[in-house]
Short mmCIF file of C-alpha atoms in Angstrom, two decimals:
data_model
loop_
_atom_site.label_atom_id
_atom_site.label_comp_id
_atom_site.label_asym_id
_atom_site.label_seq_id
_atom_site.Cartn_x
_atom_site.Cartn_y
_atom_site.Cartn_z
CA MET A 1 1.02 230.43 128.77
CA ARG A 2 0.36 233.50 131.77
CA ARG A 3 1.02 232.50 135.14
CA LEU A 4 1.94 234.59 138.60
CA PHE A 5 4.15 235.42 141.29
CA THR A 6 4.07 236.79 144.29
CA SER A 7 7.02 237.99 146.24
CA GLU A 8 6.91 240.38 149.76
CA SER A 9 8.59 243.28 151.23
CA ILE A 10 8.84 244.32 154.83
CA THR A 11 9.81 247.79 156.62
CA ASN A 12 12.59 248.43 159.09
CA GLY A 13 9.48 248.09 161.99
CA HIS A 14 8.63 244.90 161.53
CA PRO A 15 9.56 242.27 164.91
CA ASP A 16 11.68 240.49 163.10
CA LYS A 17 13.79 243.36 161.07
CA VAL A 18 14.27 244.17 164.97
CA CYS A 19 16.61 241.55 165.23
CA ASP A 20 18.17 241.94 162.44
CA GLN A 21 19.14 245.17 162.74
CA ILE A 22 21.03 244.85 166.29
CA ALA A 23 22.14 241.44 165.45
CA ASP A 24 24.11 243.84 162.30
CA GLY A 25 24.31 247.11 165.00
CA ILE A 26 26.74 244.96 167.38
CA LEU A 27 28.56 243.47 163.73
CA ASP A 28 28.97 246.41 162.76
CA ALA A 29 30.26 248.01 166.57
CA LEU A 30 32.57 245.12 166.51
CA LEU A 31 34.15 245.00 163.33
CA ARG A 32 34.85 249.02 163.75
CA SER A 33 37.10 247.97 165.97
CA ASP A 34 38.88 244.74 165.82
CA PRO A 35 37.78 243.84 162.25
CA LEU A 36 38.93 240.23 163.27
CA SER A 37 35.95 239.42 165.16
CA ARG A 38 34.06 236.61 165.15
CA SER A 39 30.43 236.75 164.94
CA ALA A 40 27.15 235.23 165.18
CA CYS A 41 24.72 237.19 166.80
CA GLU A 42 21.00 236.28 167.73
CA VAL A 43 18.26 238.49 168.53
CA THR A 44 15.05 237.86 170.32
CA ALA A 45 12.90 240.70 171.03
CA GLU A 46 9.20 240.73 172.85
CA PRO A 47 6.61 243.66 174.30
CA GLY A 48 9.08 245.42 175.89
CA ALA A 49 11.77 243.03 176.01
CA VAL A 50 15.17 242.17 174.28
CA HIS A 51 17.67 239.34 174.39
CA ILE A 52 20.66 239.23 172.80
CA MET A 53 22.43 236.01 172.75
CA GLY A 54 25.00 234.18 170.58
CA GLU A 55 28.34 233.33 169.86
CA ILE A 56 31.30 236.40 169.65
CA THR A 57 35.24 236.28 170.03
CA THR A 58 36.65 239.32 170.14
CA LYS A 59 39.09 242.66 171.55
CA ALA A 60 36.89 245.00 170.64
CA ASP A 61 35.16 246.41 173.73
CA VAL A 62 30.76 246.93 173.13
CA ASP A 63 27.83 247.39 174.92
CA TYR A 64 25.27 245.55 173.40
CA LYS A 65 22.41 246.91 175.21
CA ALA A 66 23.26 250.78 174.34
CA ILE A 67 23.78 249.44 170.51
CA ALA A 68 20.08 247.63 171.02
CA ARG A 69 18.29 250.78 172.49
CA SER A 70 19.82 253.00 169.39
CA VAL A 71 19.28 250.38 167.48
CA ILE A 72 15.52 250.54 168.60
CA ARG A 73 15.37 253.78 168.67
CA SER A 74 16.71 254.96 165.08
CA ILE A 75 13.91 252.60 163.60
CA GLY A 76 11.22 254.46 165.46
CA TYR A 77 10.26 253.33 168.53
CA THR A 78 10.21 255.77 171.42
CA LYS A 79 6.29 255.73 172.00
CA SER A 80 5.43 253.82 175.87
CA GLU A 81 2.35 253.99 172.96
CA TYR A 82 3.07 250.88 170.91
CA GLY A 83 3.72 248.52 173.73
CA PHE A 84 7.42 248.21 172.58
CA ASP A 85 10.43 250.95 172.30
CA ASP A 86 13.46 252.21 173.79
CA SER A 87 13.15 251.49 177.58
CA ALA A 88 12.80 247.93 176.73
CA ASP A 89 13.90 245.41 179.39
CA ILE A 90 17.17 243.68 177.41
CA THR A 91 18.96 240.81 178.49
CA CYS A 92 22.26 239.23 176.95
CA THR A 93 24.31 236.17 177.08
CA ILE A 94 27.40 235.82 174.95
CA HIS A 95 29.55 232.97 174.88
CA GLN A 96 33.68 233.09 173.19
CA GLN A 97 32.62 230.85 169.83
CA SER A 98 33.26 227.34 170.41
CA GLY A 99 36.80 226.11 169.56
CA ASP A 100 36.05 223.46 166.91
CA ILE A 101 34.45 225.60 164.59
CA ALA A 102 36.69 228.24 165.58
CA MET A 103 40.29 225.91 164.77
CA GLY A 104 38.09 225.53 161.54
CA VAL A 105 38.32 229.45 160.56
CA ASP A 106 41.75 229.81 161.33
CA SER A 107 43.37 227.06 159.77
CA ALA A 108 41.88 225.40 156.42
CA PHE A 109 42.12 222.29 155.81
CA GLU A 110 43.60 222.29 152.76
CA ASP A 111 45.51 225.24 152.92
CA LYS A 112 47.28 226.16 156.70
CA ALA A 113 47.74 229.67 155.22
CA THR A 114 44.26 230.78 154.64
CA ILE A 115 40.68 230.40 156.15
CA GLY A 116 38.35 227.95 156.02
CA ALA A 117 34.33 228.30 155.94
CA GLY A 118 33.10 229.33 159.04
CA ASP A 119 30.53 226.35 158.56
CA GLN A 120 28.64 223.54 155.85
CA GLY A 121 25.67 224.94 153.27
CA MET A 122 24.84 225.74 149.72
CA MET A 123 24.58 229.60 148.59
CA PHE A 124 22.76 231.01 146.04
CA GLY A 125 23.23 234.39 143.64
CA TYR A 126 20.11 235.84 141.11
CA ALA A 127 19.92 237.73 138.94
CA THR A 128 17.98 239.26 135.54
CA SER A 129 17.41 240.90 133.72
CA GLU A 130 13.58 242.44 134.36
CA SER A 131 14.63 245.48 136.41
CA GLU A 132 17.30 247.34 136.50
CA GLU A 133 17.55 246.39 139.67
CA CYS A 134 18.29 242.93 138.14
CA MET A 135 15.45 241.55 140.71
CA PRO A 136 13.00 239.75 140.26
CA LEU A 137 9.72 242.40 139.36
CA ALA A 138 7.47 241.58 142.27
CA LEU A 139 10.24 242.08 145.24
CA SER A 140 11.15 245.22 143.44
CA LEU A 141 7.86 246.86 143.65
CA SER A 142 7.00 245.25 146.85
CA ARG A 143 10.11 246.55 148.44
CA LYS A 144 9.96 250.21 146.77
CA ILE A 145 6.48 250.33 148.09
CA THR A 146 7.72 249.84 152.10
CA MET A 147 10.88 251.91 151.48
CA ALA A 148 8.48 254.20 150.42
CA LEU A 149 6.10 253.82 153.67
CA ARG A 150 9.30 254.12 156.12
CA ASP A 151 10.10 257.55 154.08
CA ALA A 152 6.42 259.13 154.31
CA ARG A 153 6.30 258.26 158.27
CA GLU A 154 10.35 258.99 159.01
CA SER A 155 9.11 262.48 157.64
CA GLY A 156 6.47 263.24 158.42
CA THR A 157 4.27 263.14 155.24
CA LEU A 158 2.03 260.50 156.97
CA SER A 159 1.64 261.16 160.41
CA PHE A 160 -0.12 258.16 161.56
CA LEU A 161 1.97 255.31 160.24
CA ARG A 162 3.86 253.62 162.97
CA PRO A 163 7.13 251.49 162.01
CA ASP A 164 5.79 248.00 161.68
CA GLY A 165 4.53 247.55 157.65
CA LYS A 166 4.67 244.92 154.93
CA SER A 167 3.13 244.98 151.22
CA GLN A 168 2.78 242.16 148.90
CA VAL A 169 3.54 242.67 144.75
CA THR A 170 2.21 240.05 142.60
CA VAL A 171 3.06 239.93 139.11
CA GLU A 172 1.56 238.57 136.06
CA TYR A 173 4.55 236.98 132.67
CA GLU A 174 3.43 235.52 129.78
CA GLY A 175 5.75 233.82 128.97
CA LYS A 176 8.87 234.74 131.18
CA GLU A 177 7.60 238.70 130.12
CA PRO A 178 6.19 240.94 133.04
CA LYS A 179 3.22 242.24 131.88
CA ARG A 180 1.54 243.75 134.85
CA ILE A 181 0.89 243.88 138.48
CA ALA A 182 -2.35 241.81 139.42
CA THR A 183 -2.64 242.40 142.99
CA VAL A 184 -1.47 244.65 145.43
CA VAL A 185 -1.62 244.48 149.47
CA LEU A 186 -0.62 246.92 151.71
CA SER A 187 -0.49 246.56 155.45
CA ALA A 188 -0.01 248.96 157.48
CA GLN A 189 1.04 249.80 161.30
CA HIS A 190 -1.24 253.18 162.26
CA ASP A 191 -2.34 255.51 165.68
CA GLU A 192 -5.73 254.70 166.96
CA ASP A 193 -7.30 258.11 165.39
CA ILE A 194 -6.65 257.50 162.01
CA GLU A 195 -10.44 256.42 159.63
CA LEU A 196 -10.22 253.24 157.88
CA GLU A 197 -11.35 255.14 154.86
CA GLU A 198 -8.87 258.25 154.93
CA LEU A 199 -6.40 255.52 156.01
CA ARG A 200 -7.03 253.48 152.65
CA HIS A 201 -7.00 256.37 150.86
CA GLU A 202 -4.07 258.43 151.81
CA LEU A 203 -1.85 254.57 151.42
CA LEU A 204 -3.01 254.25 148.24
CA GLU A 205 -2.78 256.83 146.47
CA ARG A 206 -0.34 258.76 148.36
CA ILE A 207 2.23 255.00 148.39
CA ILE A 208 0.99 252.90 146.40
CA LYS A 209 0.50 254.79 143.23
CA PRO A 210 2.98 256.92 142.76
CA THR A 211 5.54 253.84 143.33
CA LEU A 212 4.28 251.42 140.99
CA PRO A 213 5.06 251.62 137.25
CA PRO A 214 1.62 253.29 135.42
CA HIS A 215 1.73 250.37 132.64
CA LEU A 216 2.24 247.98 134.24
CA ILE A 217 -1.58 249.33 136.41
CA ASP A 218 -5.19 248.27 134.56
CA SER A 219 -8.58 248.71 135.59
CA SER A 220 -8.74 245.01 136.48
CA THR A 221 -5.32 245.48 139.56
CA LYS A 222 -6.38 244.97 143.06
CA TYR A 223 -5.38 246.16 145.94
CA TYR A 224 -6.20 244.83 149.67
CA ILE A 225 -5.07 247.85 151.92
CA ASN A 226 -5.26 246.95 156.14
CA PRO A 227 -7.53 243.83 155.45
CA THR A 228 -9.00 243.73 158.14
CA GLY A 229 -9.10 246.80 159.41
CA ARG A 230 -6.93 247.89 162.09
CA PHE A 231 -3.48 247.08 162.62
CA VAL A 232 -2.82 249.02 165.47
CA LEU A 233 -0.40 246.86 167.76
CA GLY A 234 3.02 245.83 166.06
CA GLY A 235 6.04 244.85 165.67
CA PRO A 236 7.48 242.98 169.30
CA ALA A 237 3.81 244.21 171.07
CA ALA A 238 2.38 242.15 168.24
CA ASP A 239 3.82 239.18 167.31
CA THR A 240 7.71 237.89 168.76
CA GLY A 241 11.10 238.91 166.25
CA LEU A 242 13.46 236.54 165.62
CA THR A 243 16.81 237.25 163.81
CA GLY A 244 17.24 235.10 160.12
CA ARG A 245 13.06 234.75 159.66
CA LYS A 246 12.95 236.63 156.32
CA ILE A 247 15.51 234.68 154.87
CA ILE A 248 13.06 234.73 151.55
CA ALA A 249 12.92 238.98 151.41
CA ASP A 250 15.88 239.41 152.34
CA THR A 251 17.49 237.89 148.97
CA TYR A 252 14.93 237.22 145.91
CA GLY A 253 11.52 237.18 146.87
CA GLY A 254 11.39 233.37 146.39
CA TYR A 255 11.84 233.78 143.32
CA ALA A 256 15.61 231.83 143.29
CA HIS A 257 16.07 228.96 145.23
CA HIS A 258 17.83 229.97 148.99
CA GLY A 259 20.02 227.26 150.48
CA GLY A 260 18.44 227.78 154.11
CA GLY A 261 21.60 230.22 156.09
CA ALA A 262 20.96 233.52 157.59
CA PHE A 263 22.66 236.82 156.79
CA SER A 264 22.11 239.16 160.29
CA GLY A 265 24.22 239.07 163.19
CA LYS A 266 27.65 237.51 161.25
CA ASP A 267 30.82 238.12 160.51
CA PRO A 268 32.51 237.97 156.61
CA THR A 269 33.90 234.45 157.94
CA LYS A 270 30.42 232.92 157.91
CA VAL A 271 30.38 231.82 154.27
CA ASP A 272 26.07 231.32 154.67
CA ARG A 273 26.62 235.81 154.21
CA THR A 274 30.41 235.72 152.76
CA ALA A 275 29.39 233.64 149.66
CA SER A 276 25.86 234.57 149.23
CA LEU A 277 27.09 237.93 148.94
CA ALA A 278 29.34 237.33 146.30
CA LEU A 279 27.23 235.22 144.05
CA ARG A 280 24.76 237.92 143.31
CA ASN A 281 28.16 239.79 142.50
CA ILE A 282 28.67 237.46 139.65
CA ALA A 283 24.80 236.66 138.38
CA LYS A 284 24.74 240.55 138.07
CA THR A 285 27.86 240.69 136.69
CA ILE A 286 26.95 237.68 133.81
CA VAL A 287 23.20 239.24 133.54
CA GLU A 288 24.13 243.21 133.05
CA ALA A 289 27.54 241.77 130.33
CA GLY A 290 24.35 240.31 128.17
CA ALA A 291 25.74 237.14 129.05
CA ALA A 292 22.30 235.21 130.17
CA SER A 293 18.62 237.81 130.77
CA GLU A 294 18.51 235.44 133.61
CA CYS A 295 21.61 233.94 135.85
CA GLU A 296 21.31 232.36 139.30
CA VAL A 297 25.45 230.16 141.04
CA GLN A 298 25.89 228.02 142.98
CA ALA A 299 27.88 226.77 145.49
CA ALA A 300 28.77 224.67 148.87
CA TYR A 301 31.58 223.92 150.96
CA ALA A 302 32.03 222.20 153.64
CA ILE A 303 33.76 223.45 157.78
CA GLY A 304 37.19 224.18 157.66
CA VAL A 305 37.18 224.26 153.84
CA ALA A 306 38.63 227.28 152.21
CA GLU A 307 37.42 226.67 147.95
CA PRO A 308 33.81 225.00 147.64
CA VAL A 309 33.26 222.00 147.91
CA SER A 310 30.82 222.22 144.19
CA LEU A 311 29.82 224.94 141.39
CA ALA A 312 27.15 225.61 139.15
CA VAL A 313 25.68 227.77 136.89
CA PHE A 314 22.12 228.01 135.48
CA THR A 315 20.48 230.89 132.39
CA TYR A 316 17.77 228.36 132.19
CA GLY A 317 17.77 228.40 128.34
CA SER A 318 18.80 232.30 128.33
CA GLY A 319 22.35 231.96 127.95
CA LYS A 320 23.76 233.58 125.02
CA ILE A 321 27.58 231.17 126.48
CA GLY A 322 27.56 228.14 127.37
CA GLU A 323 27.28 227.94 131.26
CA GLU A 324 30.42 225.98 130.94
CA GLU A 325 32.58 228.59 129.98
CA ILE A 326 31.08 230.72 131.58
CA LEU A 327 31.41 229.25 134.85
CA LYS A 328 34.91 228.35 133.73
CA TRP A 329 35.09 232.38 133.23
CA ILE A 330 34.22 232.32 136.85
CA GLU A 331 36.83 230.06 137.93
CA ARG A 332 39.64 232.48 136.02
CA ASN A 333 38.19 235.71 137.22
CA TYR A 334 36.85 234.93 141.24
CA ASP A 335 38.92 233.37 144.47
CA LEU A 336 35.68 231.96 146.50
CA ARG A 337 37.15 231.18 149.38
CA PRO A 338 35.97 232.74 152.29
CA ALA A 339 39.69 234.64 152.78
CA GLY A 340 39.39 235.80 148.60
CA MET A 341 35.89 236.93 149.21
CA ILE A 342 36.81 239.27 152.14
CA LYS A 343 39.51 241.02 150.56
CA ARG A 344 37.89 240.43 148.01
CA TYR A 345 34.66 243.27 149.24
CA ASN A 346 36.17 244.61 151.50
CA LEU A 347 33.85 242.87 153.84
CA ARG A 348 35.71 243.29 157.53
CA ARG A 349 34.08 246.83 157.84
CA PRO A 350 30.81 248.63 159.09
CA ILE A 351 29.07 247.82 156.24
CA TYR A 352 26.00 245.64 157.90
CA LEU A 353 23.80 247.23 159.78
CA ASP A 354 22.21 249.61 156.64
CA SER A 355 21.38 245.94 154.72
CA ALA A 356 20.16 244.10 158.00
CA SER A 357 16.62 246.02 156.33
CA PHE A 358 14.76 246.24 152.95
CA GLY A 359 16.72 244.11 151.48
CA ALA A 360 20.37 242.60 151.03
CA PHE A 361 20.31 242.81 146.85
CA GLY A 362 19.15 245.20 144.79
CA ARG A 363 18.88 248.07 146.60
CA THR A 364 18.86 251.36 144.70
CA ASP A 365 18.63 254.19 147.84
CA LYS A 366 22.75 252.34 149.41
CA ILE A 367 25.52 251.57 147.40
CA PHE A 368 27.13 247.59 148.50
CA PRO A 369 30.53 246.43 147.27
CA TRP A 370 29.34 243.15 146.59
CA GLU A 371 26.13 244.93 143.79
CA VAL A 372 29.48 246.70 141.80
CA VAL A 373 29.82 245.22 138.72
CA ASP A 374 33.88 244.36 138.34
CA LYS A 375 34.67 245.89 135.50
CA LYS A 376 37.78 243.75 133.69
CA ALA A 377 35.64 240.51 134.58
CA LYS A 378 32.21 241.78 133.07
CA GLU A 379 34.10 243.40 129.77
CA GLU A 380 35.88 239.46 129.82
CA LEU A 381 32.61 237.84 129.36
CA SER A 382 31.10 240.04 127.22
CA SER A 383 33.85 239.31 124.88
CA LEU A 384 32.83 235.74 124.75
CA LEU A 385 29.95 236.55 123.43
#
């Protein structure tokens, strides 16, 4: 049976990603000075303006506005003609974390000596053998296109590019095997004086074709490059940005389940971030150990309670051993209480800004601790096969 699946990726200049990066830039600054900082920072951006809000409790002395301007500059919004740049009007309304939430985090319901989950909810981790990064292929390829777009802009290779952009890749499967790329969509923000024909030619020949695997391209592959014909105004000047609106592009491109929790601006006591990172690590270990070619792990938490209220494994018929046996292996090898995950992956440090654009999982340009497989746990699982 043949089927199609599409995933989307966005550049670091996308309006929602601008907000995510500001929120995580603030989080990194907090953790750099006070590793025990509590943060649930939200950001919104519009033409010429940014607003920072949320709940932060910290001993750190942080200039939120200066961080926002630094992040905006680093993305590439440095010209007034873009309609949004680092001279934007920045406002800030930050409050301390609610005492009702804090008391549940400070000491867990069932064990006062450890911390409790910072919220309730369910989280998922996923991995698949269909790409080297153990990520769904459509997302992996669409992300590579947007990263190539960013690199070409920042290096000056394609000087007409501006920071905003997005890509889509549709992969055709036969059963569970990816066979070809059916469609590629790329929309890139550009200077006003570039001709559409030249723009499309340059993006096809210098971004798309060098990035995609030739064996997956054929004469029937369709390309839609800046299909509206014009994308001069972009970023927060064109669309209001908001933290947490790109959770699918940030994770598995819609190929796996998502619990709904966003990542950016949240400190490690927030399990919607921390547990998602840990579960990705577990799923990746399972796939790399050869125990399954596809694996999804789910956990759920109650606010103020340290232990997960549920844990489940799904291998979708690809498992070399039973899901129940894999579950027992997880319980032997991983402490999924917040404090255990924070310690295992060393999460109270400034590592989050780099993960706020181009996805948190399967990155090859950055090495995140949750992407590094535990050799001992992997060897134990392999021995069970």
